Amino acid sequence: MTDRTQPGQLLARGVSRHLASHGFVSVEEFVPARGLRVDVMGLGPRGELWVVECKSCRADFQSDSKWQGYLDWCDRYFWAVDADFPTELLPDETGLILADAWDAEIIRMGPEAKLPAPRRKVLTQKFAVHAARRLHAFRDPDFTFGV
Amino acid sequence: MTDRTQPGQLLARGVSRHLASHGFVSVEEFVPARGLRVDVMGLGPRGELWVVECKSCRADFQSDSKWQGYLDWCDRYFWAVDADFPTELLPDETGLILADAWDAEIIRMGPEAKLPAPRRKVLTQKFAVHAARRLHAFRDPDFTFGV
């Protein structure tokens, strides 16, 4: 189980709460494809898929060499940072969410780049599997998956 | 939260464990459409959707007037019952799973009636929403959804 007191995890909590207010559900640490792991993947009421990467500080952002690889796996891409983060570092053509551990606010929408239908289908199913597998672990803690 | 010591709930636990051994994930008390609620909805590795209704006794089965309405919302339909259940009551053209609280076994596969693609798409997204919403409640118990 992830340590949920890490700064990035706390931002993810606030982000997930805020996405819920937009009618989105979300999962954390979602793997859209081998070698990629996004902090928060949101699924919207019309099937929209949003990636939110949570950055707790400048170093956390600057050490991320993978984020551009996430753009092909969502309809919109966002950064989530706290109020102290130097937001001028972030690329203009990405979304921006101001977050803390309790809530968040979308400051700038990520530009929309709609997923091709076959990829959306695969991602939605992966999202379902991810969420159901983790839910199963909560509702039946004595059971362990073979994988 | 559902009382998880009810006989039907215990069968559902065994069913979900067994489905996992087939590479399926599952959710409980899934609502495919207004007015319908299935005990277990399984999602398979190729996107298959299986409904499993858990019946703890003869009366539980005989009081179910809705099951035929579930056939249109899955690729295969199964009953799950325990070893004492009078299985001769169950219609031949449905699947049969023998279950207890710890595991289960598929005795007879439900006949396949493939979902139309648009309905499968809707159901897969609903499955994802259901699982993610309940997972969110576990990982952030202080948060309550507006809906």
Coordinates of C-alpha atoms in Angstrom, one line a residue:
Chain A
M1 CA 0.0 0.0 0.0
T2 CA 1.3 3.4 -0.9
D3 CA 2.3 5.7 1.9
R4 CA -0.6 8.2 1.8
T5 CA 1.2 10.9 3.8
Q6 CA 3.6 11.7 1.0
P7 CA 3.1 15.3 -0.4
G8 CA 2.2 14.1 -3.8
Q9 CA -0.3 11.6 -2.4
L10 CA -2.0 14.4 -0.4
L11 CA -2.4 16.5 -3.5
A12 CA -3.8 13.4 -5.3
R13 CA -6.4 13.2 -2.5
G14 CA -7.5 16.8 -3.0
V15 CA -7.5 16.3 -6.8
S16 CA -9.7 13.2 -6.6
R17 CA -12.2 15.0 -4.3
H18 CA -12.4 17.9 -6.7
L19 CA -12.8 15.7 -9.8
A20 CA -15.7 14.1 -8.0
S21 CA -17.4 17.5 -7.8
H22 CA -17.2 17.6 -11.7
G23 CA -18.9 14.2 -11.9
F24 CA -15.6 12.4 -12.5
V25 CA -14.4 9.2 -10.7
S26 CA -10.7 8.6 -10.4
V27 CA -8.0 6.1 -9.6
E28 CA -4.5 6.7 -8.5
E29 CA -1.2 5.2 -9.8
F30 CA -2.9 4.1 -13.0
V31 CA -0.7 2.3 -15.6
P32 CA -2.0 3.2 -19.1
A33 CA 0.8 1.3 -20.8
R34 CA 3.9 -0.6 -19.8
G35 CA 6.5 1.7 -18.2
L36 CA 4.0 4.6 -17.6
R37 CA 2.2 5.3 -14.3
V38 CA 0.1 8.4 -13.8
D39 CA -0.7 9.9 -10.5
V40 CA -4.5 10.4 -11.0
M41 CA -6.6 9.2 -14.0
G42 CA -10.1 10.7 -14.0
L43 CA -13.0 9.3 -15.9
G44 CA -15.8 11.7 -16.7
P45 CA -19.5 11.3 -17.2
R46 CA -19.2 11.3 -21.0
G47 CA -16.2 8.9 -20.9
E48 CA -13.6 11.7 -20.9
L49 CA -10.1 10.5 -19.6
W50 CA -8.0 13.1 -17.8
V51 CA -4.5 12.6 -16.5
V52 CA -3.4 14.7 -13.5
E53 CA 0.3 14.6 -12.4
C54 CA 0.9 15.8 -8.9
K55 CA 4.1 17.8 -8.2
S56 CA 4.9 18.7 -4.7
C57 CA 8.0 20.9 -5.5
R58 CA 10.3 22.2 -8.2
A59 CA 12.6 19.2 -7.9
D60 CA 9.7 16.8 -8.2
F61 CA 8.7 18.4 -11.5
Q62 CA 12.3 18.8 -12.8
S63 CA 13.1 15.1 -12.3
D64 CA 10.0 14.0 -14.3
S65 CA 11.2 13.0 -17.7
K66 CA 8.1 11.0 -18.6
W67 CA 5.2 13.4 -18.6
Q68 CA 5.1 14.1 -22.3
G69 CA 4.6 10.4 -22.8
Y70 CA 1.3 10.7 -20.9
L71 CA -0.3 13.1 -23.4
D72 CA -1.1 10.3 -25.8
W73 CA -3.1 8.5 -23.1
C74 CA -5.7 11.1 -22.1
D75 CA -8.1 13.7 -23.6
R76 CA -6.7 16.4 -21.3
Y77 CA -3.5 16.7 -19.3
F78 CA -3.1 18.6 -16.0
W79 CA -0.5 19.4 -13.4
A80 CA -1.6 19.6 -9.8
V81 CA 0.6 21.7 -7.5
D82 CA 0.2 23.5 -4.2
A83 CA 0.0 27.2 -3.6
D84 CA 3.8 27.5 -3.1
F85 CA 4.8 25.8 -6.4
P86 CA 6.5 28.1 -9.0
T87 CA 3.9 27.6 -11.7
E88 CA 5.9 29.6 -14.2
L89 CA 8.0 26.4 -14.7
L90 CA 5.0 24.6 -16.1
P91 CA 4.4 24.4 -19.9
D92 CA 1.6 26.7 -21.1
E93 CA -0.1 24.1 -23.2
T94 CA -1.0 22.0 -20.2
G95 CA -3.8 22.2 -17.6
L96 CA -3.2 23.5 -14.1
I97 CA -4.9 22.5 -10.9
L98 CA -4.2 24.2 -7.6
A99 CA -4.6 21.6 -4.9
D100 CA -4.1 20.8 -1.2
A101 CA -4.9 17.7 0.8
W102 CA -8.5 18.5 1.1
D103 CA -9.7 20.0 -2.2
A104 CA -8.5 21.5 -5.5
E105 CA -9.5 24.0 -8.2
I106 CA -9.0 23.9 -11.9
I107 CA -7.0 27.1 -12.8
R108 CA -6.4 26.3 -16.4
M109 CA -8.1 23.6 -18.5
G110 CA -5.8 21.3 -20.3
P111 CA -6.2 21.6 -24.1
E112 CA -8.4 18.8 -25.5
A113 CA -6.8 16.2 -27.7
K114 CA -9.4 13.5 -28.0
L115 CA -8.3 9.9 -27.8
P116 CA -8.9 7.7 -30.8
A117 CA -11.9 5.4 -30.1
P118 CA -10.0 2.1 -29.9
R119 CA -7.5 3.5 -27.4
R120 CA -10.3 5.0 -25.3
K121 CA -12.0 1.6 -25.2
V122 CA -8.8 -0.1 -24.0
L123 CA -8.1 2.6 -21.4
T124 CA -11.7 2.5 -20.1
Q125 CA -11.5 -1.2 -19.6
K126 CA -8.1 -0.9 -18.0
F127 CA -9.5 1.7 -15.7
A128 CA -12.4 -0.6 -14.7
V129 CA -9.9 -3.5 -14.0
H130 CA -7.6 -1.3 -12.0
A131 CA -10.5 0.1 -9.8
A132 CA -12.3 -3.3 -9.4
R133 CA -9.1 -5.1 -8.4
R134 CA -8.2 -2.6 -5.8
L135 CA -11.8 -2.5 -4.5
H136 CA -11.8 -6.2 -4.2
A137 CA -8.6 -6.1 -2.0
F138 CA -10.5 -3.7 0.3
R139 CA -13.7 -5.6 0.5
D140 CA -12.1 -9.0 0.8
P141 CA -8.7 -8.4 2.5
D142 CA -8.1 -12.1 3.2
F143 CA -8.0 -12.8 -0.6
T144 CA -4.8 -12.3 -2.6
F145 CA -4.8 -12.1 -6.4
G146 CA -2.6 -14.6 -8.2
V147 CA -1.1 -11.7 -10.2
Chain B
M1 CA -22.3 -0.6 3.8
T2 CA -23.9 -3.9 3.0
D3 CA -24.0 -6.5 5.8
R4 CA -21.4 -8.9 4.5
T5 CA -22.4 -11.8 6.7
Q6 CA -25.7 -12.5 4.8
P7 CA -25.7 -15.9 3.1
G8 CA -25.9 -14.3 -0.4
Q9 CA -23.0 -12.0 0.3
L10 CA -20.9 -14.9 1.4
L11 CA -21.6 -16.7 -1.8
A12 CA -20.7 -13.5 -3.7
R13 CA -17.4 -13.4 -1.9
G14 CA -16.6 -16.9 -3.1
V15 CA -17.8 -16.2 -6.6
S16 CA -15.6 -13.1 -6.8
R17 CA -12.6 -15.0 -5.7
H18 CA -13.2 -17.7 -8.3
L19 CA -13.8 -15.2 -11.1
A20 CA -10.4 -13.7 -10.2
S21 CA -8.8 -17.1 -10.9
H22 CA -10.3 -16.8 -14.5
G23 CA -8.7 -13.4 -14.9
F24 CA -12.0 -11.6 -14.2
V25 CA -12.5 -8.6 -11.9
S26 CA -15.9 -8.1 -10.3
V27 CA -18.1 -5.7 -8.5
E28 CA -21.1 -6.5 -6.3
E29 CA -24.6 -4.9 -6.4
F30 CA -24.0 -3.5 -9.8
V31 CA -26.9 -1.5 -11.4
P32 CA -26.9 -2.0 -15.2
A33 CA -30.0 0.0 -15.6
R34 CA -32.6 1.7 -13.5
G35 CA -34.5 -0.8 -11.4
L36 CA -32.0 -3.6 -11.8
R37 CA -29.3 -4.6 -9.4
V38 CA -27.1 -7.7 -10.0
D39 CA -25.3 -9.5 -7.2
V40 CA -22.0 -9.9 -9.0
M41 CA -20.9 -8.4 -12.4
G42 CA -17.7 -9.8 -13.7
L43 CA -15.5 -8.2 -16.3
G44 CA -13.2 -10.5 -18.2
P45 CA -9.8 -10.1 -19.8
R46 CA -11.4 -9.7 -23.3
G47 CA -14.1 -7.4 -22.0
E48 CA -16.6 -10.1 -21.4
L49 CA -19.4 -9.2 -19.0
W50 CA -20.9 -12.0 -16.8
V51 CA -23.8 -11.6 -14.4
V52 CA -23.9 -13.9 -11.4
E53 CA -27.0 -14.0 -9.2
C54 CA -26.4 -15.6 -5.8
K55 CA -29.2 -17.6 -4.2
S56 CA -28.9 -18.9 -0.7
C57 CA -32.1 -21.0 -0.7
R58 CA -35.2 -22.1 -2.6
A59 CA -37.2 -19.2 -1.2
D60 CA -34.5 -16.7 -2.3
F61 CA -34.7 -18.1 -5.8
Q62 CA -38.5 -18.3 -6.0
S63 CA -39.0 -14.7 -4.9
D64 CA -36.8 -13.4 -7.7
S65 CA -39.0 -12.1 -10.4
K66 CA -36.4 -10.0 -12.1
W67 CA -33.6 -12.3 -13.2
Q68 CA -34.8 -12.7 -16.9
G69 CA -34.4 -8.9 -17.1
Y70 CA -30.6 -9.4 -16.5
L71 CA -30.1 -11.5 -19.5
D72 CA -30.0 -8.5 -21.8
W73 CA -27.2 -6.9 -19.8
C74 CA -24.4 -9.6 -20.0
D75 CA -22.7 -12.0 -22.3
R76 CA -23.3 -14.9 -20.0
Y77 CA -25.7 -15.4 -17.0
F78 CA -25.0 -17.7 -14.0
W79 CA -26.6 -18.7 -10.8
A80 CA -24.4 -19.2 -7.8
V81 CA -25.8 -21.5 -5.1
D82 CA -24.3 -23.6 -2.3
A83 CA -24.1 -27.4 -2.1
D84 CA -27.5 -27.7 -0.4
F85 CA -29.5 -25.8 -3.0
P86 CA -32.0 -27.8 -5.1
T87 CA -30.4 -27.1 -8.5
E88 CA -33.2 -28.9 -10.4
L89 CA -35.2 -25.6 -9.8
L90 CA -32.8 -23.6 -12.0
P91 CA -33.5 -23.2 -15.7
D92 CA -31.3 -25.3 -18.0
E93 CA -30.3 -22.5 -20.3
T94 CA -28.4 -20.6 -17.6
G95 CA -25.0 -21.0 -16.1
L96 CA -24.4 -22.7 -12.7
I97 CA -21.7 -22.0 -10.1
L98 CA -21.3 -24.0 -6.9
A99 CA -20.1 -21.6 -4.3
D100 CA -19.3 -21.2 -0.6
A101 CA -17.9 -18.2 1.3
W102 CA -14.3 -19.1 0.3
D103 CA -14.3 -20.2 -3.3
A104 CA -16.5 -21.4 -6.1
E105 CA -16.6 -23.6 -9.2
I106 CA -18.2 -23.2 -12.5
I107 CA -20.4 -26.3 -13.0
R108 CA -22.2 -25.3 -16.2
M109 CA -21.2 -22.3 -18.4
G110 CA -24.0 -19.9 -19.2
P111 CA -24.8 -19.8 -22.9
E112 CA -23.1 -16.9 -24.7
A113 CA -25.4 -14.1 -26.0
K114 CA -22.9 -11.4 -26.9
L115 CA -23.8 -7.9 -26.0
P116 CA -24.2 -5.3 -28.8
A117 CA -21.1 -3.1 -28.9
P118 CA -22.9 0.1 -27.8
R119 CA -24.4 -1.5 -24.7
R120 CA -21.0 -3.2 -23.9
K121 CA -19.4 0.3 -24.1
V122 CA -22.0 1.8 -21.7
L123 CA -21.8 -1.1 -19.3
T124 CA -18.0 -1.1 -19.2
Q125 CA -18.0 2.6 -18.4
K126 CA -20.7 2.0 -15.7
F127 CA -18.6 -0.8 -14.2
A128 CA -15.6 1.5 -14.1
V129 CA -17.6 4.3 -12.4
H130 CA -19.1 1.8 -9.9
A131 CA -15.7 0.3 -8.9
A132 CA -13.9 3.6 -8.8
R133 CA -16.5 5.3 -6.7
R134 CA -16.5 2.6 -4.1
L135 CA -12.7 2.4 -4.1
H136 CA -12.6 6.1 -3.5
A137 CA -14.8 5.7 -0.4
F138 CA -12.3 3.1 0.9
R139 CA -9.2 5.1 0.2
D140 CA -10.6 8.4 1.4
P141 CA -13.2 7.6 4.0
D142 CA -13.5 11.2 5.2
F143 CA -14.9 12.2 1.8
T144 CA -18.5 11.9 0.9
F145 CA -19.8 12.1 -2.7
G146 CA -22.4 14.6 -3.5
V147 CA -24.5 11.9 -5.1

